[in-house]
Amino acid sequence: MTSTPVLRMPFTLPNGTVVPNRLAKAALSESLAGPGLSPGEEIKTLYRRWAANGQGLTITGNVMVDRRALGEPGNVVVEDDRHADDLREWADIVTGGGSVGLVQINHPGRQSPRTLSAHPVAPSAIAVPGVAGSFATTARIVAQAGFHGVQIHGAHGYLVSQFLSPLSNQRTDQWGGTPENRRRFLLELVAAIREAIGPDKVLAVKLNSADFQRGGFDEDESLEVVHALAAAGIDLLEVSGGTYSSAAMLGVSDSVKESTRKREAYFLDYALRVRAELPGLPLMLTGGFRTAEAMEDAVASGGIDLVGLGRPLAVAPDSPASLLDGSLDEVVTQPRRAGVKLLDGLTELTYYTVQMWRMAVGKEPAPNRHQLVNVAAYTLRHGLDAIRLPLRGR
């Protein structure tokens, strides 16, 4: 067994919020909204399963800021106070075990299936002030409900990363063209949300190290964005990478080398670049971590502050506590591939989603079920149209 004293150390964010230890549940899209796209009973049951598992930080799956723009079937939406009671109960569940609780807030932009959003919009069609106001409203509501703060989803091909990308942002006004203009939207969100939630709540950002597309958003430009975010006073940066058409965050992209997979932390080299240039900016790294030794080394080296665990908590929900007390050396997750490149992203996503659905109805994960059984279960719940987006790449 492995001793993990560094992982058990608390960490204080710039706004004064203390994270009890260095393990974090990263955002996973649960697809479990209740009636009216509320945080209903299933999502509450799922988070009860995770609430006492030991992680110091818990980030919800992406909560949409506009019910007319959903990224996946079953997204929770918070755009007004209609679900205030459910939100308060969800916040109590998430934070009840001592974890700091953040809500990841998001808008899909063009990365939305037609069956969910009749008119998906790219950055060129967005009225920036209105969308920034929607993000701020959602942030204010969830903070008032009892969450410790929010995380802006600025990665994986959703609206914020669409603004950042020279491939998807074709605007020629102050919101597009130059790198400075392309990142203006994200900085406007940060400013609007900070005003809405105040200085005592956590404001975090999830950002791609790169989108791994030719001519797209690269590491050098990403570092420029990070400098601007640090100057704007964010409390935490989570590093990820890729889009659903180049899924580096899932480890299925050709851009992720085999040597990087074996090292576990997919984006550690980029995180080290950030740390070298901005040593005071709190960093969370998600993607690939499986062994206590790798997690311990990444934190002990000073390269990062928090270890993000996503998919491992879908199949091994008790693993944070076991990693922290030294009774677990490794979280075993086997890639769920169909053997056909076109289908690999689909089988990977549906496999972990279905494990969360099982916990949401009081069952334990079933990690050894065949991947096609999980695809069938996903299709049964959300219909054939729900699988078209992962198949063609989001």
GROMACS .gro file of C-alpha atoms in nm:
model
  394
    1MET     CA    1   0.000   0.000   0.000
    2THR     CA    2   0.105   0.359  -0.063
    3SER     CA    3   0.136   0.634   0.194
    4THR     CA    4  -0.018   0.955   0.058
    5PRO     CA    5   0.042   1.235   0.313
    6VAL     CA    6   0.072   1.503   0.042
    7LEU     CA    7  -0.272   1.416  -0.097
    8ARG     CA    8  -0.421   1.459   0.250
    9MET     CA    9  -0.291   1.813   0.291
   10PRO     CA   10  -0.549   2.095   0.276
   11PHE     CA   11  -0.517   2.367   0.013
   12THR     CA   12  -0.636   2.726   0.043
   13LEU     CA   13  -0.770   2.902  -0.265
   14PRO     CA   14  -0.704   3.275  -0.320
   15ASN     CA   15  -1.051   3.371  -0.199
   16GLY     CA   16  -0.987   3.193   0.133
   17THR     CA   17  -1.187   2.874   0.067
   18VAL     CA   18  -1.004   2.574   0.213
   19VAL     CA   19  -1.013   2.249   0.012
   20PRO     CA   20  -0.967   1.971   0.273
   21ASN     CA   21  -0.738   1.757   0.056
   22ARG     CA   22  -0.584   1.741  -0.291
   23LEU     CA   23  -0.833   1.509  -0.464
   24ALA     CA   24  -1.117   1.654  -0.670
   25LYS     CA   25  -1.414   1.502  -0.847
   26ALA     CA   26  -1.394   1.653  -1.194
   27ALA     CA   27  -1.709   1.733  -1.388
   28LEU     CA   28  -1.889   1.444  -1.557
   29SER     CA   29  -2.199   1.505  -1.767
   30GLU     CA   30  -2.460   1.305  -1.578
   31SER     CA   31  -2.756   1.340  -1.822
   32LEU     CA   32  -2.989   1.301  -1.524
   33ALA     CA   33  -3.208   1.613  -1.519
   34GLY     CA   34  -3.543   1.575  -1.351
   35PRO     CA   35  -3.877   1.729  -1.448
   36GLY     CA   36  -3.839   2.066  -1.614
   37LEU     CA   37  -3.461   2.012  -1.645
   38SER     CA   38  -3.427   2.041  -1.268
   39PRO     CA   39  -3.169   1.872  -1.046
   40GLY     CA   40  -3.413   1.595  -0.963
   41GLU     CA   41  -3.408   1.288  -0.740
   42GLU     CA   42  -3.174   1.081  -0.957
   43ILE     CA   43  -2.896   1.336  -0.962
   44LYS     CA   44  -2.935   1.387  -0.588
   45THR     CA   45  -2.908   1.013  -0.530
   46LEU     CA   46  -2.592   1.000  -0.741
   47TYR     CA   47  -2.428   1.280  -0.544
   48ARG     CA   48  -2.528   1.117  -0.215
   49ARG     CA   49  -2.322   0.820  -0.335
   50TRP     CA   50  -2.024   1.049  -0.391
   51ALA     CA   51  -2.078   1.284  -0.094
   52ALA     CA   52  -1.895   1.086   0.174
   53ASN     CA   53  -1.621   0.948  -0.049
   54GLY     CA   54  -1.346   1.176   0.073
   55GLN     CA   55  -1.262   1.410  -0.217
   56GLY     CA   56  -1.187   1.765  -0.106
   57LEU     CA   57  -1.351   1.928  -0.408
   58THR     CA   58  -1.662   1.823  -0.599
   59ILE     CA   59  -1.750   1.979  -0.935
   60THR     CA   60  -2.090   1.899  -1.084
   61GLY     CA   61  -2.148   1.803  -1.444
   62ASN     CA   62  -2.219   2.087  -1.682
   63VAL     CA   63  -2.526   2.288  -1.591
   64MET     CA   64  -2.659   2.485  -1.885
   65VAL     CA   65  -2.743   2.853  -1.863
   66ASP     CA   66  -3.019   2.847  -2.128
   67ARG     CA   67  -3.287   2.579  -2.168
   68ARG     CA   68  -3.298   2.652  -2.541
   69ALA     CA   69  -2.936   2.539  -2.574
   70LEU     CA   70  -2.852   2.194  -2.437
   71GLY     CA   71  -2.528   2.010  -2.492
   72GLU     CA   72  -2.656   1.660  -2.414
   73PRO     CA   73  -2.989   1.498  -2.333
   74GLY     CA   74  -3.070   1.533  -1.964
   75ASN     CA   75  -2.866   1.847  -1.892
   76VAL     CA   76  -2.973   2.035  -1.581
   77VAL     CA   77  -3.057   2.399  -1.662
   78VAL     CA   78  -3.048   2.691  -1.419
   79GLU     CA   79  -3.168   3.017  -1.572
   80ASP     CA   80  -3.398   3.144  -1.295
   81ASP     CA   81  -3.519   3.055  -0.945
   82ARG     CA   82  -3.783   2.801  -1.043
   83HIS     CA   83  -3.582   2.508  -0.902
   84ALA     CA   84  -3.447   2.689  -0.595
   85ASP     CA   85  -3.554   2.419  -0.348
   86ASP     CA   86  -3.397   2.140  -0.554
   87LEU     CA   87  -3.078   2.343  -0.590
   88ARG     CA   88  -3.053   2.399  -0.215
   89GLU     CA   89  -3.099   2.028  -0.151
   90TRP     CA   90  -2.839   1.940  -0.415
   91ALA     CA   91  -2.592   2.188  -0.263
   92ASP     CA   92  -2.651   2.043   0.084
   93ILE     CA   93  -2.581   1.693  -0.049
   94VAL     CA   94  -2.264   1.792  -0.236
   95THR     CA   95  -2.115   1.987   0.055
   96GLY     CA   96  -2.257   1.781   0.342
   97GLY     CA   97  -1.957   1.549   0.362
   98GLY     CA   98  -1.711   1.836   0.391
   99SER     CA   99  -1.628   1.876   0.023
  100VAL     CA  100  -1.607   2.216  -0.143
  101GLY     CA  101  -1.884   2.218  -0.405
  102LEU     CA  102  -1.870   2.397  -0.740
  103VAL     CA  103  -2.127   2.399  -1.021
  104GLN     CA  104  -1.982   2.379  -1.370
  105ILE     CA  105  -2.177   2.624  -1.587
  106ASN     CA  106  -2.186   2.599  -1.963
  107HIS     CA  107  -2.341   2.687  -2.297
  108PRO     CA  108  -2.291   2.444  -2.588
  109GLY     CA  109  -2.293   2.695  -2.873
  110ARG     CA  110  -2.292   2.497  -3.197
  111GLN     CA  111  -2.202   2.174  -3.013
  112SER     CA  112  -2.563   2.072  -2.964
  113PRO     CA  113  -2.777   1.815  -3.142
  114ARG     CA  114  -3.064   1.947  -3.351
  115THR     CA  115  -3.304   1.734  -3.151
  116LEU     CA  116  -3.220   1.940  -2.838
  117SER     CA  117  -3.157   2.283  -2.986
  118ALA     CA  118  -3.353   2.367  -3.298
  119HIS     CA  119  -3.110   2.643  -3.395
  120PRO     CA  120  -2.761   2.578  -3.252
  121VAL     CA  121  -2.548   2.891  -3.270
  122ALA     CA  122  -2.178   2.944  -3.330
  123PRO     CA  123  -1.989   3.243  -3.183
  124SER     CA  124  -2.078   3.454  -3.487
  125ALA     CA  125  -2.448   3.438  -3.400
  126ILE     CA  126  -2.415   3.503  -3.027
  127ALA     CA  127  -2.530   3.828  -2.869
  128VAL     CA  128  -2.242   3.851  -2.623
  129PRO     CA  129  -2.394   4.072  -2.350
  130GLY     CA  130  -2.703   3.852  -2.322
  131VAL     CA  131  -2.506   3.530  -2.293
  132ALA     CA  132  -2.266   3.682  -2.040
  133GLY     CA  133  -2.569   3.789  -1.840
  134SER     CA  134  -2.709   3.435  -1.851
  135PHE     CA  135  -2.384   3.292  -1.712
  136ALA     CA  136  -2.383   3.552  -1.435
  137THR     CA  137  -2.746   3.481  -1.345
  138THR     CA  138  -2.684   3.107  -1.322
  139ALA     CA  139  -2.374   3.166  -1.109
  140ARG     CA  140  -2.564   3.393  -0.872
  141ILE     CA  141  -2.849   3.145  -0.828
  142VAL     CA  142  -2.631   2.841  -0.753
  143ALA     CA  143  -2.412   3.042  -0.516
  144GLN     CA  144  -2.722   3.159  -0.328
  145ALA     CA  145  -2.838   2.796  -0.313
  146GLY     CA  146  -2.531   2.705  -0.106
  147PHE     CA  147  -2.261   2.597  -0.350
  148HIS     CA  148  -1.916   2.739  -0.282
  149GLY     CA  149  -1.890   2.879  -0.633
  150VAL     CA  150  -1.880   2.792  -1.001
  151GLN     CA  151  -1.651   2.667  -1.273
  152ILE     CA  152  -1.682   2.814  -1.623
  153HIS     CA  153  -1.652   2.534  -1.880
  154GLY     CA  154  -1.404   2.679  -2.127
  155ALA     CA  155  -1.289   2.351  -2.281
  156HIS     CA  156  -1.393   2.056  -2.499
  157GLY     CA  157  -1.547   2.246  -2.787
  158TYR     CA  158  -1.836   2.417  -2.607
  159LEU     CA  159  -1.919   2.786  -2.657
  160VAL     CA  160  -1.632   2.943  -2.463
  161SER     CA  161  -1.373   2.732  -2.643
  162GLN     CA  162  -1.551   2.806  -2.972
  163PHE     CA  163  -1.486   3.175  -2.907
  164LEU     CA  164  -1.121   3.100  -2.829
  165SER     CA  165  -1.062   2.893  -3.143
  166PRO     CA  166  -0.954   3.063  -3.467
  167LEU     CA  167  -1.132   2.780  -3.651
  168SER     CA  168  -1.478   2.835  -3.506
  169ASN     CA  169  -1.470   3.207  -3.423
  170GLN     CA  170  -1.521   3.389  -3.752
  171ARG     CA  171  -1.625   3.722  -3.602
  172THR     CA  172  -1.460   4.038  -3.730
  173ASP     CA  173  -1.572   4.269  -3.448
  174GLN     CA  174  -1.417   4.313  -3.101
  175TRP     CA  175  -1.504   3.950  -3.016
  176GLY     CA  176  -1.304   3.782  -3.292
  177GLY     CA  177  -1.007   3.798  -3.525
  178THR     CA  178  -0.706   3.852  -3.301
  179PRO     CA  179  -0.620   3.629  -3.003
  180GLU     CA  180  -0.694   3.924  -2.773
  181ASN     CA  181  -1.042   3.962  -2.920
  182ARG     CA  182  -1.116   3.590  -2.917
  183ARG     CA  183  -1.048   3.566  -2.543
  184ARG     CA  184  -1.251   3.879  -2.467
  185PHE     CA  185  -1.572   3.672  -2.429
  186LEU     CA  186  -1.422   3.451  -2.157
  187LEU     CA  187  -1.285   3.753  -1.971
  188GLU     CA  188  -1.627   3.921  -1.991
  189LEU     CA  189  -1.780   3.610  -1.835
  190VAL     CA  190  -1.524   3.615  -1.555
  191ALA     CA  191  -1.596   3.981  -1.481
  192ALA     CA  192  -1.975   3.938  -1.494
  193ILE     CA  193  -1.972   3.628  -1.276
  194ARG     CA  194  -1.737   3.780  -1.018
  195GLU     CA  195  -1.971   4.076  -0.986
  196ALA     CA  196  -2.267   3.840  -0.947
  197ILE     CA  197  -2.118   3.607  -0.683
  198GLY     CA  198  -1.884   3.843  -0.498
  199PRO     CA  199  -1.527   3.792  -0.377
  200ASP     CA  200  -1.602   3.522  -0.120
  201LYS     CA  201  -1.723   3.260  -0.367
  202VAL     CA  202  -1.492   3.046  -0.581
  203LEU     CA  203  -1.459   3.135  -0.949
  204ALA     CA  204  -1.281   2.859  -1.142
  205VAL     CA  205  -1.222   2.802  -1.513
  206LYS     CA  206  -1.171   2.478  -1.705
  207LEU     CA  207  -0.949   2.546  -2.005
  208ASN     CA  208  -0.802   2.346  -2.289
  209SER     CA  209  -0.426   2.328  -2.309
  210ALA     CA  210  -0.500   2.297  -2.681
  211ASP     CA  211  -0.787   2.169  -2.894
  212PHE     CA  212  -0.559   1.934  -3.093
  213GLN     CA  213  -0.694   2.047  -3.429
  214ARG     CA  214  -0.476   2.176  -3.712
  215GLY     CA  215  -0.487   2.553  -3.716
  216GLY     CA  216  -0.684   2.563  -3.392
  217PHE     CA  217  -0.628   2.685  -3.037
  218ASP     CA  218  -0.272   2.588  -2.936
  219GLU     CA  219  -0.065   2.582  -2.617
  220ASP     CA  220   0.105   2.914  -2.676
  221GLU     CA  221  -0.224   3.096  -2.716
  222SER     CA  222  -0.371   2.903  -2.424
  223LEU     CA  223  -0.089   3.031  -2.203
  224GLU     CA  224  -0.174   3.386  -2.306
  225VAL     CA  225  -0.534   3.322  -2.197
  226VAL     CA  226  -0.413   3.185  -1.864
  227HIS     CA  227  -0.209   3.501  -1.799
  228ALA     CA  228  -0.523   3.708  -1.865
  229LEU     CA  229  -0.732   3.487  -1.634
  230ALA     CA  230  -0.476   3.515  -1.357
  231ALA     CA  231  -0.478   3.892  -1.393
  232ALA     CA  232  -0.859   3.883  -1.374
  233GLY     CA  233  -0.838   3.711  -1.035
  234ILE     CA  234  -0.975   3.360  -1.088
  235ASP     CA  235  -0.937   3.123  -0.792
  236LEU     CA  236  -0.859   2.798  -0.974
  237LEU     CA  237  -0.761   2.682  -1.323
  238GLU     CA  238  -0.840   2.326  -1.430
  239VAL     CA  239  -0.628   2.208  -1.722
  240SER     CA  240  -0.775   1.972  -1.980
  241GLY     CA  241  -0.757   1.941  -2.358
  242GLY     CA  242  -0.929   1.842  -2.679
  243THR     CA  243  -1.278   1.856  -2.825
  244TYR     CA  244  -1.522   1.573  -2.891
  245SER     CA  245  -1.387   1.547  -3.243
  246SER     CA  246  -1.033   1.508  -3.106
  247ALA     CA  247  -1.101   1.359  -2.766
  248ALA     CA  248  -0.767   1.398  -2.591
  249MET     CA  249  -0.945   1.429  -2.254
  250LEU     CA  250  -1.077   1.073  -2.300
  251GLY     CA  251  -0.741   0.933  -2.402
  252VAL     CA  252  -0.880   0.815  -2.737
  253SER     CA  253  -0.729   1.087  -2.957
  254ASP     CA  254  -0.434   1.014  -3.181
  255SER     CA  255  -0.286   1.332  -3.031
  256VAL     CA  256  -0.232   1.155  -2.699
  257LYS     CA  257   0.090   0.956  -2.725
  258GLU     CA  258   0.118   0.611  -2.571
  259SER     CA  259   0.401   0.734  -2.350
  260THR     CA  260   0.170   1.006  -2.215
  261ARG     CA  261  -0.102   0.753  -2.138
  262LYS     CA  262   0.147   0.541  -1.946
  263ARG     CA  263   0.262   0.845  -1.750
  264GLU     CA  264  -0.110   0.894  -1.666
  265ALA     CA  265  -0.135   1.276  -1.651
  266TYR     CA  266  -0.223   1.364  -2.011
  267PHE     CA  267  -0.162   1.740  -1.986
  268LEU     CA  268   0.109   1.758  -1.719
  269ASP     CA  269   0.372   1.914  -1.950
  270TYR     CA  270   0.137   2.205  -2.019
  271ALA     CA  271   0.052   2.241  -1.649
  272LEU     CA  272   0.423   2.266  -1.574
  273ARG     CA  273   0.454   2.547  -1.830
  274VAL     CA  274   0.171   2.731  -1.654
  275ARG     CA  275   0.328   2.676  -1.313
  276ALA     CA  276   0.665   2.805  -1.434
  277GLU     CA  277   0.513   3.128  -1.566
  278LEU     CA  278   0.242   3.179  -1.300
  279PRO     CA  279   0.361   3.008  -0.981
  280GLY     CA  280   0.085   3.158  -0.769
  281LEU     CA  281  -0.211   3.040  -0.979
  282PRO     CA  282  -0.383   2.733  -0.825
  283LEU     CA  283  -0.385   2.444  -1.072
  284MET     CA  284  -0.602   2.136  -1.102
  285LEU     CA  285  -0.508   1.873  -1.358
  286THR     CA  286  -0.759   1.620  -1.491
  287GLY     CA  287  -0.709   1.339  -1.738
  288GLY     CA  288  -0.537   1.004  -1.705
  289PHE     CA  289  -0.455   0.979  -1.334
  290ARG     CA  290  -0.494   0.624  -1.204
  291THR     CA  291  -0.223   0.546  -0.944
  292ALA     CA  292  -0.168   0.700  -0.602
  293GLU     CA  293   0.202   0.727  -0.682
  294ALA     CA  294   0.144   0.941  -0.992
  295MET     CA  295  -0.103   1.164  -0.806
  296GLU     CA  296   0.134   1.204  -0.513
  297ASP     CA  297   0.429   1.281  -0.739
  298ALA     CA  298   0.235   1.543  -0.939
  299VAL     CA  299   0.138   1.733  -0.622
  300ALA     CA  300   0.463   1.679  -0.428
  301SER     CA  301   0.668   1.811  -0.721
  302GLY     CA  302   0.484   2.142  -0.698
  303GLY     CA  303   0.362   2.105  -1.056
  304ILE     CA  304  -0.007   2.106  -0.962
  305ASP     CA  305  -0.220   2.162  -0.653
  306LEU     CA  306  -0.525   1.939  -0.709
  307VAL     CA  307  -0.571   1.604  -0.885
  308GLY     CA  308  -0.892   1.577  -1.086
  309LEU     CA  309  -1.063   1.238  -1.108
  310GLY     CA  310  -1.353   1.196  -1.348
  311ARG     CA  311  -1.416   0.855  -1.503
  312PRO     CA  312  -1.258   0.665  -1.211
  313LEU     CA  313  -1.539   0.787  -0.985
  314ALA     CA  314  -1.799   0.645  -1.222
  315VAL     CA  315  -1.666   0.290  -1.178
  316ALA     CA  316  -1.495   0.316  -0.836
  317PRO     CA  317  -1.696   0.578  -0.644
  318ASP     CA  318  -1.525   0.506  -0.311
  319SER     CA  319  -1.172   0.542  -0.447
  320PRO     CA  320  -1.089   0.891  -0.310
  321ALA     CA  321  -1.120   0.779   0.052
  322SER     CA  322  -0.919   0.464  -0.020
  323LEU     CA  323  -0.648   0.660  -0.201
  324LEU     CA  324  -0.626   0.906   0.088
  325ASP     CA  325  -0.596   0.644   0.361
  326GLY     CA  326  -0.341   0.443   0.165
  327SER     CA  327  -0.553   0.130   0.126
  328LEU     CA  328  -0.572   0.170  -0.253
  329ASP     CA  329  -0.276   0.202  -0.486
  330GLU     CA  330  -0.456   0.225  -0.819
  331VAL     CA  331  -0.798   0.289  -0.968
  332VAL     CA  332  -0.840   0.042  -1.251
  333THR     CA  333  -1.036   0.167  -1.552
  334GLN     CA  334  -1.012  -0.022  -1.877
  335PRO     CA  335  -1.067   0.165  -2.204
  336ARG     CA  336  -1.404   0.070  -2.344
  337ARG     CA  337  -1.337   0.056  -2.716
  338ALA     CA  338  -1.546  -0.106  -2.986
  339GLY     CA  339  -1.243  -0.179  -3.202
  340VAL     CA  340  -1.377   0.061  -3.464
  341LYS     CA  341  -1.227   0.410  -3.444
  342LEU     CA  342  -1.553   0.579  -3.536
  343LEU     CA  343  -1.727   0.413  -3.241
  344ASP     CA  344  -1.458   0.442  -2.973
  345GLY     CA  345  -1.567   0.783  -2.844
  346LEU     CA  346  -1.929   0.667  -2.828
  347THR     CA  347  -1.857   0.347  -2.634
  348GLU     CA  348  -1.624   0.532  -2.396
  349LEU     CA  349  -1.878   0.804  -2.316
  350THR     CA  350  -2.182   0.582  -2.282
  351TYR     CA  351  -1.996   0.328  -2.065
  352TYR     CA  352  -1.926   0.583  -1.792
  353THR     CA  353  -2.260   0.758  -1.826
  354VAL     CA  354  -2.449   0.433  -1.769
  355GLN     CA  355  -2.242   0.361  -1.456
  356MET     CA  356  -2.360   0.694  -1.314
  357TRP     CA  357  -2.718   0.610  -1.404
  358ARG     CA  358  -2.691   0.289  -1.205
  359MET     CA  359  -2.576   0.478  -0.896
  360ALA     CA  360  -2.854   0.732  -0.951
  361VAL     CA  361  -3.112   0.459  -0.881
  362GLY     CA  362  -2.926   0.311  -0.586
  363LYS     CA  363  -2.730   0.040  -0.769
  364GLU     CA  364  -2.356  -0.016  -0.778
  365PRO     CA  365  -2.153   0.033  -1.098
  366ALA     CA  366  -2.124  -0.269  -1.329
  367PRO     CA  367  -1.776  -0.217  -1.477
  368ASN     CA  368  -1.760  -0.551  -1.658
  369ARG     CA  369  -2.073  -0.510  -1.867
  370HIS     CA  370  -2.009  -0.525  -2.239
  371GLN     CA  371  -1.979  -0.182  -2.398
  372LEU     CA  372  -2.257  -0.250  -2.649
  373VAL     CA  373  -2.499  -0.323  -2.364
  374ASN     CA  374  -2.425   0.024  -2.232
  375VAL     CA  375  -2.477   0.179  -2.576
  376ALA     CA  376  -2.814   0.003  -2.590
  377ALA     CA  377  -2.909   0.134  -2.244
  378TYR     CA  378  -2.808   0.488  -2.341
  379THR     CA  379  -3.007   0.467  -2.664
  380LEU     CA  380  -3.312   0.328  -2.482
  381ARG     CA  381  -3.315   0.624  -2.246
  382HIS     CA  382  -3.236   0.906  -2.488
  383GLY     CA  383  -3.318   0.769  -2.833
  384LEU     CA  384  -3.115   0.713  -3.148
  385ASP     CA  385  -3.063   1.084  -3.205
  386ALA     CA  386  -2.869   1.106  -2.877
  387ILE     CA  387  -2.584   0.894  -3.012
  388ARG     CA  388  -2.541   1.081  -3.340
  389LEU     CA  389  -2.342   1.364  -3.180
  390PRO     CA  390  -2.073   1.142  -3.022
  391LEU     CA  391  -2.051   0.941  -3.345
  392ARG     CA  392  -1.971   1.239  -3.562
  393GLY     CA  393  -1.770   1.422  -3.298
  394ARG     CA  394  -1.886   1.721  -3.098
   0.00000   0.00000   0.00000
